[in-house]
PDB file of C-alpha atoms in Angstrom:
ATOM      1  CA  MET A   1    -122.626 196.356 109.513  1.00 51.00           C
ATOM      2  CA  LEU A   2    -123.562 199.990 109.174  1.00 54.00           C
ATOM      3  CA  MET A   3    -121.735 200.728 112.414  1.00 53.00           C
ATOM      4  CA  ALA A   4    -118.670 198.853 111.117  1.00 52.00           C
ATOM      5  CA  VAL A   5    -118.607 200.780 107.817  1.00 54.00           C
ATOM      6  CA  LEU A   6    -119.151 204.162 109.721  1.00 55.00           C
ATOM      7  CA  LEU A   7    -116.207 203.385 111.962  1.00 52.00           C
ATOM      8  CA  SER A   8    -113.876 201.840 109.423  1.00 52.00           C
ATOM      9  CA  GLY A   9    -111.784 205.113 109.380  1.00 50.00           C
ATOM     10  CA  CYS A  10    -111.157 204.907 113.177  1.00 51.00           C
ATOM     11  CA  GLY A  11    -108.190 202.449 112.722  1.00 51.00           C
ATOM     12  CA  GLU A  12    -106.880 201.369 116.107  1.00 56.00           C
ATOM     13  CA  GLN A  13    -109.434 203.376 117.888  1.00 60.00           C
ATOM     14  CA  TYR A  14    -111.981 200.766 116.695  1.00 74.00           C
ATOM     15  CA  LEU A  15    -111.500 199.070 120.079  1.00 86.00           C
ATOM     16  CA  VAL A  16    -114.844 198.983 121.800  1.00 87.00           C
ATOM     17  CA  LEU A  17    -116.264 196.970 118.899  1.00 89.00           C
ATOM     18  CA  ASP A  18    -113.414 194.473 118.822  1.00 92.00           C
ATOM     19  CA  PRO A  19    -113.708 192.934 122.356  1.00 94.00           C
ATOM     20  CA  LYS A  20    -111.488 190.272 123.666  1.00 94.00           C
ATOM     21  CA  GLY A  21    -113.373 189.185 126.821  1.00 95.00           C
ATOM     22  CA  PRO A  22    -116.960 188.252 128.021  1.00 96.00           C
ATOM     23  CA  ILE A  23    -117.710 191.663 129.557  1.00 96.00           C
ATOM     24  CA  GLY A  24    -116.567 193.495 126.408  1.00 95.00           C
ATOM     25  CA  GLU A  25    -118.397 191.054 124.273  1.00 95.00           C
ATOM     26  CA  SER A  26    -121.678 191.635 126.095  1.00 95.00           C
ATOM     27  CA  GLN A  27    -121.314 195.412 126.017  1.00 94.00           C
ATOM     28  CA  LYS A  28    -120.744 195.243 122.279  1.00 94.00           C
ATOM     29  CA  ASP A  29    -123.927 193.197 121.889  1.00 94.00           C
ATOM     30  CA  LEU A  30    -125.890 195.748 123.775  1.00 94.00           C
ATOM     31  CA  ILE A  31    -124.396 198.596 121.598  1.00 93.00           C
ATOM     32  CA  TYR A  32    -125.363 196.854 118.342  1.00 94.00           C
ATOM     33  CA  PHE A  33    -128.845 195.922 119.539  1.00 93.00           C
ATOM     34  CA  SER A  34    -129.623 199.341 120.766  1.00 92.00           C
ATOM     35  CA  THR A  35    -128.211 200.989 117.804  1.00 93.00           C
ATOM     36  CA  ILE A  36    -130.175 198.823 115.411  1.00 92.00           C
ATOM     37  CA  LEU A  37    -133.459 199.384 117.297  1.00 90.00           C
ATOM     38  CA  CYS A  38    -132.885 203.094 117.224  1.00 90.00           C
ATOM     39  CA  LEU A  39    -132.262 203.082 113.531  1.00 92.00           C
ATOM     40  CA  VAL A  40    -135.593 201.531 113.079  1.00 88.00           C
ATOM     41  CA  ILE A  41    -136.969 204.763 114.144  1.00 87.00           C
ATOM     42  CA  VAL A  42    -134.396 207.221 113.143  1.00 91.00           C
ATOM     43  CA  VAL A  43    -133.917 206.049 109.443  1.00 94.00           C
ATOM     44  CA  PRO A  44    -137.619 206.236 108.377  1.00 90.00           C
ATOM     45  CA  VAL A  45    -138.041 209.595 110.079  1.00 91.00           C
ATOM     46  CA  LEU A  46    -135.045 211.005 108.341  1.00 95.00           C
ATOM     47  CA  ILE A  47    -136.079 209.696 104.976  1.00 96.00           C
ATOM     48  CA  LEU A  48    -139.694 210.930 105.506  1.00 92.00           C
ATOM     49  CA  THR A  49    -138.485 214.381 106.656  1.00 94.00           C
ATOM     50  CA  GLY A  50    -136.408 214.759 103.527  1.00 96.00           C
ATOM     51  CA  PHE A  51    -139.259 213.449 101.284  1.00 94.00           C
ATOM     52  CA  ILE A  52    -141.798 215.866 102.710  1.00 89.00           C
ATOM     53  CA  VAL A  53    -139.484 218.888 102.544  1.00 89.00           C
ATOM     54  CA  TRP A  54    -138.867 218.107  98.994  1.00 87.00           C
ATOM     55  CA  ARG A  55    -142.303 216.988  98.007  1.00 82.00           C
ATOM     56  CA  TYR A  56    -144.212 219.917  99.565  1.00 79.00           C
ATOM     57  CA  ARG A  57    -141.727 222.554  99.065  1.00 80.00           C
ATOM     58  CA  ASP A  58    -143.109 225.834  97.810  1.00 78.00           C
ATOM     59  CA  LYS A  59    -141.884 226.676  94.321  1.00 80.00           C
ATOM     60  CA  LYS A  60    -143.199 228.159  91.111  1.00 82.00           C
ATOM     61  CA  GLY A  61    -145.101 225.575  89.070  1.00 78.00           C
ATOM     62  CA  ASN A  62    -145.582 223.295  92.166  1.00 73.00           C
ATOM     63  CA  ASN A  63    -147.968 220.540  91.210  1.00 75.00           C
ATOM     64  CA  ALA A  64    -148.494 219.107  94.722  1.00 70.00           C
ATOM     65  CA  PRO A  65    -152.178 218.898  95.533  1.00 74.00           C
ATOM     66  CA  TYR A  66    -153.629 221.680  97.854  1.00 73.00           C
ATOM     67  CA  GLN A  67    -155.475 219.983 100.820  1.00 71.00           C
ATOM     68  CA  PRO A  68    -156.212 222.460 103.431  1.00 71.00           C
ATOM     69  CA  ASN A  69    -158.756 220.280 105.213  1.00 76.00           C
ATOM     70  CA  TRP A  70    -156.975 217.688 107.435  1.00 73.00           C
ATOM     71  CA  ASN A  71    -158.605 214.605 108.553  1.00 79.00           C
ATOM     72  CA  HIS A  72    -157.797 212.279 111.461  1.00 85.00           C
ATOM     73  CA  SER A  73    -156.487 208.851 110.608  1.00 89.00           C
ATOM     74  CA  THR A  74    -156.760 206.359 113.463  1.00 92.00           C
ATOM     75  CA  LYS A  75    -154.814 203.823 111.415  1.00 92.00           C
ATOM     76  CA  LEU A  76    -151.747 206.188 110.925  1.00 89.00           C
ATOM     77  CA  GLU A  77    -151.969 207.475 114.615  1.00 92.00           C
ATOM     78  CA  ILE A  78    -151.722 203.818 115.719  1.00 93.00           C
ATOM     79  CA  ILE A  79    -148.687 203.092 113.436  1.00 89.00           C
ATOM     80  CA  TRP A  80    -146.565 206.145 114.350  1.00 86.00           C
ATOM     81  CA  TRP A  81    -147.251 205.861 118.064  1.00 91.00           C
ATOM     82  CA  SER A  82    -147.176 202.085 118.602  1.00 93.00           C
ATOM     83  CA  ILE A  83    -143.921 201.315 116.777  1.00 89.00           C
ATOM     84  CA  PRO A  84    -141.843 203.740 118.933  1.00 88.00           C
ATOM     85  CA  ILE A  85    -143.571 202.633 122.097  1.00 93.00           C
ATOM     86  CA  VAL A  86    -142.931 198.940 121.365  1.00 93.00           C
ATOM     87  CA  ILE A  87    -139.271 199.718 120.457  1.00 91.00           C
ATOM     88  CA  ILE A  88    -138.718 201.746 123.652  1.00 91.00           C
ATOM     89  CA  ALA A  89    -140.229 199.128 125.790  1.00 95.00           C
ATOM     90  CA  ILE A  90    -137.897 196.407 124.062  1.00 94.00           C
ATOM     91  CA  LEU A  91    -134.917 198.823 124.739  1.00 92.00           C
ATOM     92  CA  ALA A  92    -135.910 199.087 128.340  1.00 94.00           C
ATOM     93  CA  ILE A  93    -136.345 195.455 129.080  1.00 95.00           C
ATOM     94  CA  VAL A  94    -133.054 194.586 127.240  1.00 94.00           C
ATOM     95  CA  THR A  95    -131.133 197.446 128.942  1.00 93.00           C
ATOM     96  CA  VAL A  96    -132.314 196.488 132.449  1.00 95.00           C
ATOM     97  CA  LYS A  97    -131.295 192.836 131.668  1.00 94.00           C
ATOM     98  CA  TYR A  98    -127.825 193.908 130.460  1.00 94.00           C
ATOM     99  CA  THR A  99    -127.425 196.390 133.340  1.00 92.00           C
ATOM    100  CA  TYR A 100    -127.866 193.703 135.913  1.00 93.00           C
ATOM    101  CA  GLU A 101    -125.707 191.143 134.160  1.00 93.00           C
ATOM    102  CA  LEU A 102    -122.953 193.669 133.765  1.00 93.00           C
ATOM    103  CA  GLU A 103    -122.947 195.095 137.154  1.00 94.00           C
ATOM    104  CA  PRO A 104    -119.206 195.912 137.582  1.00 95.00           C
ATOM    105  CA  SER A 105    -118.812 194.072 140.957  1.00 93.00           C
ATOM    106  CA  LYS A 106    -120.589 190.995 139.873  1.00 94.00           C
ATOM    107  CA  PRO A 107    -118.110 188.079 139.583  1.00 95.00           C
ATOM    108  CA  ILE A 108    -117.453 186.378 136.256  1.00 95.00           C
ATOM    109  CA  VAL A 109    -118.541 182.739 136.280  1.00 94.00           C
ATOM    110  CA  SER A 110    -115.556 180.677 135.834  1.00 95.00           C
ATOM    111  CA  ALA A 111    -113.960 177.401 136.918  1.00 95.00           C
ATOM    112  CA  LYS A 112    -110.822 179.520 137.717  1.00 95.00           C
ATOM    113  CA  ALA A 113    -110.478 181.469 140.978  1.00 96.00           C
ATOM    114  CA  PRO A 114    -110.160 185.385 140.200  1.00 97.00           C
ATOM    115  CA  VAL A 115    -106.787 187.148 140.416  1.00 97.00           C
ATOM    116  CA  THR A 116    -107.027 190.232 142.496  1.00 97.00           C
ATOM    117  CA  ILE A 117    -105.300 193.410 141.419  1.00 98.00           C
ATOM    118  CA  GLU A 118    -105.509 196.682 143.290  1.00 97.00           C
ATOM    119  CA  VAL A 119    -105.557 199.829 141.144  1.00 97.00           C
ATOM    120  CA  THR A 120    -104.676 203.221 142.407  1.00 97.00           C
ATOM    121  CA  SER A 121    -104.843 206.317 140.138  1.00 95.00           C
ATOM    122  CA  LEU A 122    -102.060 208.921 140.737  1.00 95.00           C
ATOM    123  CA  ASP A 123    -100.960 212.194 139.108  1.00 93.00           C
ATOM    124  CA  TRP A 124    -100.498 211.082 136.261  1.00 93.00           C
ATOM    125  CA  LYS A 125     -99.852 207.378 136.512  1.00 95.00           C
ATOM    126  CA  TRP A 126    -101.345 204.106 137.509  1.00 96.00           C
ATOM    127  CA  LEU A 127    -100.070 201.896 140.386  1.00 97.00           C
ATOM    128  CA  PHE A 128    -101.050 198.213 140.301  1.00 98.00           C
ATOM    129  CA  THR A 129    -100.527 196.002 143.307  1.00 98.00           C
ATOM    130  CA  TYR A 130    -100.945 192.359 143.239  1.00 98.00           C
ATOM    131  CA  PRO A 131    -101.770 191.358 146.864  1.00 96.00           C
ATOM    132  CA  GLU A 132    -101.758 187.647 146.209  1.00 95.00           C
ATOM    133  CA  GLU A 133     -98.409 187.881 144.384  1.00 96.00           C
ATOM    134  CA  GLY A 134     -96.851 190.451 146.648  1.00 96.00           C
ATOM    135  CA  ILE A 135     -95.732 192.469 143.553  1.00 97.00           C
ATOM    136  CA  SER A 136     -96.609 195.822 142.021  1.00 97.00           C
ATOM    137  CA  THR A 137     -96.214 197.693 138.844  1.00 97.00           C
ATOM    138  CA  VAL A 138     -96.487 201.123 137.458  1.00 97.00           C
ATOM    139  CA  ASN A 139     -98.342 201.791 134.056  1.00 96.00           C
ATOM    140  CA  TYR A 140     -98.239 198.104 133.161  1.00 97.00           C
ATOM    141  CA  LEU A 141    -100.489 195.209 133.917  1.00 96.00           C
ATOM    142  CA  GLN A 142     -99.892 191.476 133.071  1.00 97.00           C
ATOM    143  CA  ILE A 143    -102.813 189.054 133.553  1.00 97.00           C
ATOM    144  CA  PRO A 144    -103.402 185.343 132.728  1.00 97.00           C
ATOM    145  CA  GLU A 145    -105.707 184.806 129.893  1.00 96.00           C
ATOM    146  CA  GLY A 146    -109.062 183.145 130.408  1.00 96.00           C
ATOM    147  CA  THR A 147    -108.956 184.025 134.125  1.00 97.00           C
ATOM    148  CA  PRO A 148    -111.351 186.510 135.854  1.00 97.00           C
ATOM    149  CA  ILE A 149    -109.590 189.489 137.197  1.00 97.00           C
ATOM    150  CA  GLN A 150    -110.945 191.221 140.222  1.00 97.00           C
ATOM    151  CA  PHE A 151    -109.891 194.890 140.064  1.00 97.00           C
ATOM    152  CA  ARG A 152    -110.283 196.921 143.180  1.00 97.00           C
ATOM    153  CA  LEU A 153    -109.954 200.556 142.455  1.00 97.00           C
ATOM    154  CA  THR A 154    -109.478 203.857 144.283  1.00 96.00           C
ATOM    155  CA  SER A 155    -107.670 207.178 143.675  1.00 95.00           C
ATOM    156  CA  ASP A 156    -104.912 208.833 145.658  1.00 94.00           C
ATOM    157  CA  THR A 157    -105.877 212.216 144.339  1.00 89.00           C
ATOM    158  CA  ALA A 158    -108.347 213.503 141.706  1.00 90.00           C
ATOM    159  CA  MET A 159    -111.057 211.239 140.371  1.00 93.00           C
ATOM    160  CA  ASN A 160    -110.098 209.420 137.251  1.00 94.00           C
ATOM    161  CA  SER A 161    -111.549 206.651 135.157  1.00 95.00           C
ATOM    162  CA  PHE A 162    -109.955 203.043 134.566  1.00 96.00           C
ATOM    163  CA  TRP A 163    -110.613 201.837 131.170  1.00 96.00           C
ATOM    164  CA  ILE A 164    -109.415 198.893 129.094  1.00 96.00           C
ATOM    165  CA  PRO A 165    -111.677 199.207 126.081  1.00 95.00           C
ATOM    166  CA  GLN A 166    -111.279 195.688 124.623  1.00 96.00           C
ATOM    167  CA  LEU A 167    -112.118 194.047 127.959  1.00 96.00           C
ATOM    168  CA  GLY A 168    -114.986 196.211 129.145  1.00 94.00           C
ATOM    169  CA  GLY A 169    -116.465 199.600 130.145  1.00 89.00           C
ATOM    170  CA  GLN A 170    -114.760 202.128 132.257  1.00 92.00           C
ATOM    171  CA  ILE A 171    -115.226 202.644 135.943  1.00 95.00           C
ATOM    172  CA  TYR A 172    -114.325 205.600 138.040  1.00 95.00           C
ATOM    173  CA  THR A 173    -111.675 205.680 140.677  1.00 95.00           C
ATOM    174  CA  MET A 174    -112.487 208.128 143.571  1.00 94.00           C
ATOM    175  CA  SER A 175    -110.752 209.114 146.754  1.00 92.00           C
ATOM    176  CA  GLY A 176    -112.249 207.499 149.818  1.00 91.00           C
ATOM    177  CA  MET A 177    -114.055 204.810 147.756  1.00 91.00           C
ATOM    178  CA  ALA A 178    -113.099 201.178 146.928  1.00 94.00           C
ATOM    179  CA  MET A 179    -114.639 200.156 143.614  1.00 94.00           C
ATOM    180  CA  THR A 180    -114.821 196.662 142.278  1.00 96.00           C
ATOM    181  CA  LEU A 181    -114.716 195.699 138.699  1.00 97.00           C
ATOM    182  CA  TYR A 182    -114.417 192.212 137.061  1.00 97.00           C
ATOM    183  CA  LEU A 183    -112.870 191.751 133.589  1.00 97.00           C
ATOM    184  CA  GLN A 184    -111.381 188.871 131.730  1.00 97.00           C
ATOM    185  CA  ALA A 185    -109.153 188.525 128.556  1.00 97.00           C
ATOM    186  CA  ASP A 186    -110.072 185.487 126.554  1.00 97.00           C
ATOM    187  CA  GLU A 187    -107.148 185.973 124.086  1.00 95.00           C
ATOM    188  CA  ILE A 188    -103.469 186.308 124.609  1.00 97.00           C
ATOM    189  CA  GLY A 189    -102.334 189.712 123.558  1.00 96.00           C
ATOM    190  CA  ASN A 190    -101.640 193.356 124.502  1.00 97.00           C
ATOM    191  CA  TYR A 191    -104.499 195.691 125.146  1.00 96.00           C
ATOM    192  CA  TYR A 192    -104.608 199.372 125.528  1.00 95.00           C
ATOM    193  CA  GLY A 193    -105.568 200.920 128.840  1.00 95.00           C
ATOM    194  CA  SER A 194    -106.008 204.508 129.838  1.00 93.00           C
ATOM    195  CA  GLY A 195    -107.452 207.038 132.162  1.00 92.00           C
ATOM    196  CA  ALA A 196    -110.816 208.229 130.571  1.00 87.00           C
ATOM    197  CA  ASN A 197    -111.383 211.104 132.871  1.00 87.00           C
ATOM    198  CA  PHE A 198    -109.581 214.479 132.412  1.00 89.00           C
ATOM    199  CA  THR A 199    -107.372 215.140 135.345  1.00 86.00           C
ATOM    200  CA  GLY A 200    -105.076 217.853 134.209  1.00 86.00           C
ATOM    201  CA  GLU A 201    -101.930 218.631 132.195  1.00 88.00           C
ATOM    202  CA  HIS A 202    -100.521 215.195 131.627  1.00 90.00           C
ATOM    203  CA  PHE A 203    -103.893 213.363 131.442  1.00 88.00           C
ATOM    204  CA  ALA A 204    -103.202 212.221 127.836  1.00 90.00           C
ATOM    205  CA  GLN A 205    -100.072 210.254 128.994  1.00 91.00           C
ATOM    206  CA  MET A 206    -101.868 208.315 131.762  1.00 93.00           C
ATOM    207  CA  THR A 207    -101.993 205.221 129.726  1.00 95.00           C
ATOM    208  CA  PHE A 208    -100.825 201.550 130.309  1.00 96.00           C
ATOM    209  CA  ASN A 209    -100.379 198.351 128.499  1.00 96.00           C
ATOM    210  CA  VAL A 210    -102.274 195.215 129.486  1.00 97.00           C
ATOM    211  CA  LYS A 211    -100.423 192.078 128.473  1.00 97.00           C
ATOM    212  CA  ALA A 212    -102.511 188.879 128.699  1.00 97.00           C
ATOM    213  CA  THR A 213    -100.357 185.751 128.591  1.00 97.00           C
ATOM    214  CA  SER A 214    -100.688 181.962 129.329  1.00 97.00           C
ATOM    215  CA  GLU A 215    -100.904 181.107 133.007  1.00 96.00           C
ATOM    216  CA  ASP A 216     -97.342 179.609 132.812  1.00 97.00           C
ATOM    217  CA  ASP A 217     -96.033 182.802 131.453  1.00 97.00           C
ATOM    218  CA  TYR A 218     -97.938 184.849 133.952  1.00 97.00           C
ATOM    219  CA  LYS A 219     -96.361 182.807 136.824  1.00 97.00           C
ATOM    220  CA  ALA A 220     -92.895 183.100 135.218  1.00 97.00           C
ATOM    221  CA  TRP A 221     -93.252 186.880 134.934  1.00 97.00           C
ATOM    222  CA  VAL A 222     -94.319 187.047 138.615  1.00 97.00           C
ATOM    223  CA  GLN A 223     -91.293 185.066 139.662  1.00 97.00           C
ATOM    224  CA  GLU A 224     -88.984 187.257 137.524  1.00 97.00           C
ATOM    225  CA  VAL A 225     -90.417 190.414 139.141  1.00 97.00           C
ATOM    226  CA  LYS A 226     -89.963 188.992 142.616  1.00 96.00           C
ATOM    227  CA  THR A 227     -86.392 188.170 142.066  1.00 96.00           C
ATOM    228  CA  THR A 228     -85.118 190.937 139.862  1.00 96.00           C
ATOM    229  CA  ALA A 229     -87.210 194.182 140.748  1.00 97.00           C
ATOM    230  CA  PRO A 230     -86.588 196.474 143.624  1.00 97.00           C
ATOM    231  CA  ALA A 231     -88.916 196.904 146.518  1.00 97.00           C
ATOM    232  CA  LEU A 232     -91.516 199.621 146.707  1.00 96.00           C
ATOM    233  CA  THR A 233     -91.042 201.347 150.007  1.00 96.00           C
ATOM    234  CA  GLN A 234     -93.430 203.893 151.782  1.00 95.00           C
ATOM    235  CA  GLU A 235     -90.914 206.595 150.654  1.00 96.00           C
ATOM    236  CA  GLY A 236     -91.055 205.315 147.126  1.00 96.00           C
ATOM    237  CA  PHE A 237     -94.757 205.359 147.100  1.00 96.00           C
ATOM    238  CA  GLU A 238     -94.793 208.867 148.424  1.00 95.00           C
ATOM    239  CA  LYS A 239     -92.581 209.903 145.575  1.00 95.00           C
ATOM    240  CA  LEU A 240     -94.960 208.331 143.109  1.00 95.00           C
ATOM    241  CA  THR A 241     -97.771 210.509 144.550  1.00 94.00           C
ATOM    242  CA  GLU A 242     -96.052 213.540 143.368  1.00 95.00           C
ATOM    243  CA  PRO A 243     -97.425 214.962 140.010  1.00 94.00           C
ATOM    244  CA  SER A 244     -95.274 213.456 137.377  1.00 93.00           C
ATOM    245  CA  VAL A 245     -95.181 211.205 134.322  1.00 93.00           C
ATOM    246  CA  GLU A 246     -93.562 207.893 134.869  1.00 92.00           C
ATOM    247  CA  THR A 247     -92.417 204.948 132.585  1.00 93.00           C
ATOM    248  CA  VAL A 248     -93.149 201.413 133.166  1.00 96.00           C
ATOM    249  CA  GLN A 249     -91.829 200.137 136.592  1.00 96.00           C
ATOM    250  CA  SER A 250     -91.983 196.842 138.548  1.00 97.00           C
ATOM    251  CA  PHE A 251     -91.456 196.227 142.233  1.00 97.00           C
ATOM    252  CA  SER A 252     -90.936 193.007 143.988  1.00 97.00           C
ATOM    253  CA  SER A 253     -92.856 194.129 147.191  1.00 96.00           C
ATOM    254  CA  PHE A 254     -94.933 196.944 148.476  1.00 97.00           C
ATOM    255  CA  PRO A 255     -95.886 198.262 151.947  1.00 96.00           C
ATOM    256  CA  GLU A 256     -98.425 196.397 153.949  1.00 93.00           C
ATOM    257  CA  GLY A 257    -101.995 197.527 153.489  1.00 94.00           C
ATOM    258  CA  LEU A 258    -101.017 200.140 150.983  1.00 96.00           C
ATOM    259  CA  PHE A 259    -104.269 200.146 149.232  1.00 96.00           C
ATOM    260  CA  GLN A 260    -106.377 200.395 152.291  1.00 93.00           C
ATOM    261  CA  LYS A 261    -104.332 203.257 153.605  1.00 94.00           C
ATOM    262  CA  VAL A 262    -104.888 205.049 150.275  1.00 95.00           C
ATOM    263  CA  VAL A 263    -108.683 204.614 150.530  1.00 94.00           C
ATOM    264  CA  MET A 264    -108.782 205.732 154.143  1.00 92.00           C
ATOM    265  CA  GLN A 265    -106.275 208.680 153.951  1.00 89.00           C
ATOM    266  CA  TYR A 266    -108.982 211.416 153.387  1.00 82.00           C
ATOM    267  CA  ILE A 267    -111.457 210.032 155.942  1.00 76.00           C
ATOM    268  CA  GLY A 268    -111.176 211.649 159.342  1.00 67.00           C
ATOM    269  CA  GLU A 269    -112.149 210.055 162.648  1.00 64.00           C
ATOM    270  CA  GLY A 270    -115.789 209.246 162.723  1.00 62.00           C
ATOM    271  CA  GLY A 271    -116.039 209.478 158.885  1.00 63.00           C
ATOM    272  CA  SER A 272    -117.208 206.820 156.634  1.00 63.00           C
ATOM    273  CA  ALA A 273    -115.912 205.274 153.323  1.00 62.00           C
ATOM    274  CA  HIS A 274    -117.886 204.106 150.405  1.00 64.00           C
ATOM    275  CA  HIS A 275    -117.383 200.711 148.955  1.00 63.00           C
ATOM    276  CA  HIS A 276    -118.652 199.593 145.615  1.00 62.00           C
ATOM    277  CA  GLY A 277    -119.195 195.805 145.252  1.00 62.00           C
ATOM    278  CA  GLY A 278    -119.446 193.334 147.971  1.00 51.00           C
ATOM    279  CA  SER A 279    -117.006 192.021 150.438  1.00 46.00           C
ATOM    280  CA  ALA A 280    -115.222 190.679 147.942  1.00 42.00           C
ATOM    281  CA  ALA A 281    -116.561 188.462 145.480  1.00 40.00           C
ATOM    282  CA  THR A 282    -119.845 186.773 146.238  1.00 40.00           C
ATOM    283  CA  GLU A 283    -122.487 187.343 143.884  1.00 41.00           C
ATOM    284  CA  GLU A 284    -124.934 187.879 146.783  1.00 42.00           C
ATOM    285  CA  ASP A 285    -122.878 190.689 148.117  1.00 41.00           C
ATOM    286  CA  SER A 286    -122.204 192.148 144.696  1.00 38.00           C
ATOM    287  CA  SER A 287    -125.918 192.751 144.210  1.00 38.00           C
ATOM    288  CA  LYS A 288    -125.920 195.245 146.991  1.00 38.00           C
ATOM    289  CA  GLY A 289    -124.267 197.837 144.830  1.00 35.00           C
ATOM    290  CA  HIS A 290    -122.981 200.836 146.605  1.00 38.00           C
ATOM    291  CA  GLU A 291    -122.720 200.610 150.282  1.00 39.00           C
ATOM    292  CA  ASP A 292    -122.179 203.326 152.725  1.00 39.00           C
ATOM    293  CA  MET A 293    -120.094 201.573 155.564  1.00 41.00           C
ATOM    294  CA  ASP A 294    -119.171 203.347 158.678  1.00 41.00           C
ATOM    295  CA  MET A 295    -115.576 202.416 159.375  1.00 43.00           C
ATOM    296  CA  SER A 296    -114.914 204.910 162.260  1.00 41.00           C
ATOM    297  CA  ASP A 297    -114.500 201.915 164.623  1.00 42.00           C
ATOM    298  CA  MET A 298    -112.443 199.772 162.423  1.00 42.00           C
ATOM    299  CA  ASP A 299    -108.848 199.402 161.963  1.00 43.00           C
ATOM    300  CA  MET A 300    -107.112 198.059 158.902  1.00 42.00           C
ATOM    301  CA  LYS A 301    -107.490 194.518 160.137  1.00 42.00           C
ATOM    302  CA  ASP A 302    -111.203 195.018 160.343  1.00 42.00           C
ATOM    303  CA  MET A 303    -111.354 196.309 156.733  1.00 44.00           C
ATOM    304  CA  ASP A 304    -109.258 193.432 155.590  1.00 43.00           C
ATOM    305  CA  GLY A 305    -111.490 190.937 157.073  1.00 38.00           C
ATOM    306  CA  MET A 306    -114.603 192.604 155.568  1.00 41.00           C
ATOM    307  CA  ASP A 307    -113.375 193.537 152.150  1.00 43.00           C
ATOM    308  CA  MET A 308    -110.057 191.975 151.233  1.00 42.00           C
ATOM    309  CA  ASN A 309    -110.697 188.413 151.958  1.00 41.00           C
ATOM    310  CA  HIS A 310    -108.339 185.761 150.546  1.00 41.00           C
ATOM    311  CA  ASP A 311    -105.711 188.105 149.242  1.00 42.00           C
ATOM    312  CA  GLN A 312    -104.808 189.714 152.497  1.00 41.00           C
ATOM    313  CA  GLU A 313    -103.956 186.401 153.931  1.00 41.00           C
ATOM    314  CA  SER A 314    -101.031 186.285 151.429  1.00 41.00           C
ATOM    315  CA  SER A 315     -99.885 189.810 152.276  1.00 40.00           C
ATOM    316  CA  THR A 316     -97.008 190.260 154.551  1.00 37.00           C
ATOM    317  CA  ASN A 317     -95.563 193.189 156.289  1.00 40.00           C
ATOM    318  CA  GLU A 318     -93.237 193.939 153.373  1.00 40.00           C
ATOM    319  CA  HIS A 319     -93.815 191.598 150.649  1.00 42.00           C
ATOM    320  CA  SER A 320     -90.394 190.203 149.829  1.00 38.00           C
ATOM    321  CA  HIS A 321     -90.103 187.220 147.634  1.00 36.00           C
TER     322      HIS A 321
END
């Protein structure tokens, strides 16, 4: 309640505390819980600080008793040490529990199979490729509501941060790394997405809209993009990599293995690439966290089999639908 009052003037920026998915909801609960526990310590301390300064201030005619001889009080020592220790212990236990449950690459439990979307941060735009659908978009996401979304993320250039505040916390995109993040929208609507990491001149314009629709509308949108949008060629992608600000774009196809090539482009022979999250989507694998995998002896097919599981089966040389 206190937090809601304090943030009431934030208007549309009041997004983190208005989640629309299970991950965002859990993170909001953790924020509230941690804040309330901290206030249990902070509020009494602030009140006592003000009271003591006022009560024992030095002024003419001060009637406060002069007590130069201090005595030890075991009872008070126990009170003001035990309460913070207990609260810190509770915070630690709860935080560890939430940290494990909200590990970014941990799949969301659902009866529906996740939709995979590959995310590439560019200067200063976002490229989204849908390997299962064979389409791609720039600065725009459309997802089915009530369905887990498996984001695989990397960066073509500087490190950035992918963030949809109402669906969950941010995760970094980094060159030479493939990160994994699961999110889900439980309500139909439009959600604000952005790059949360400063990356230069047009960083503030690196935003995108996330449209959550019914599954039927999502399939209809995919079909529309396949039949009406142009193809994203390799030349077109290289054009996108040039520093610029772009409007919303859709493509009916994209070059084969584009995401993997972006991940591996800065890794020389004998080098290794980091992969966050497991080989796709098993909970067992996701618990491994960051893995340093030597890919020097792998070609793209090896990587596909290890990391890109089901979605790569649907990829074709040039997705044309």
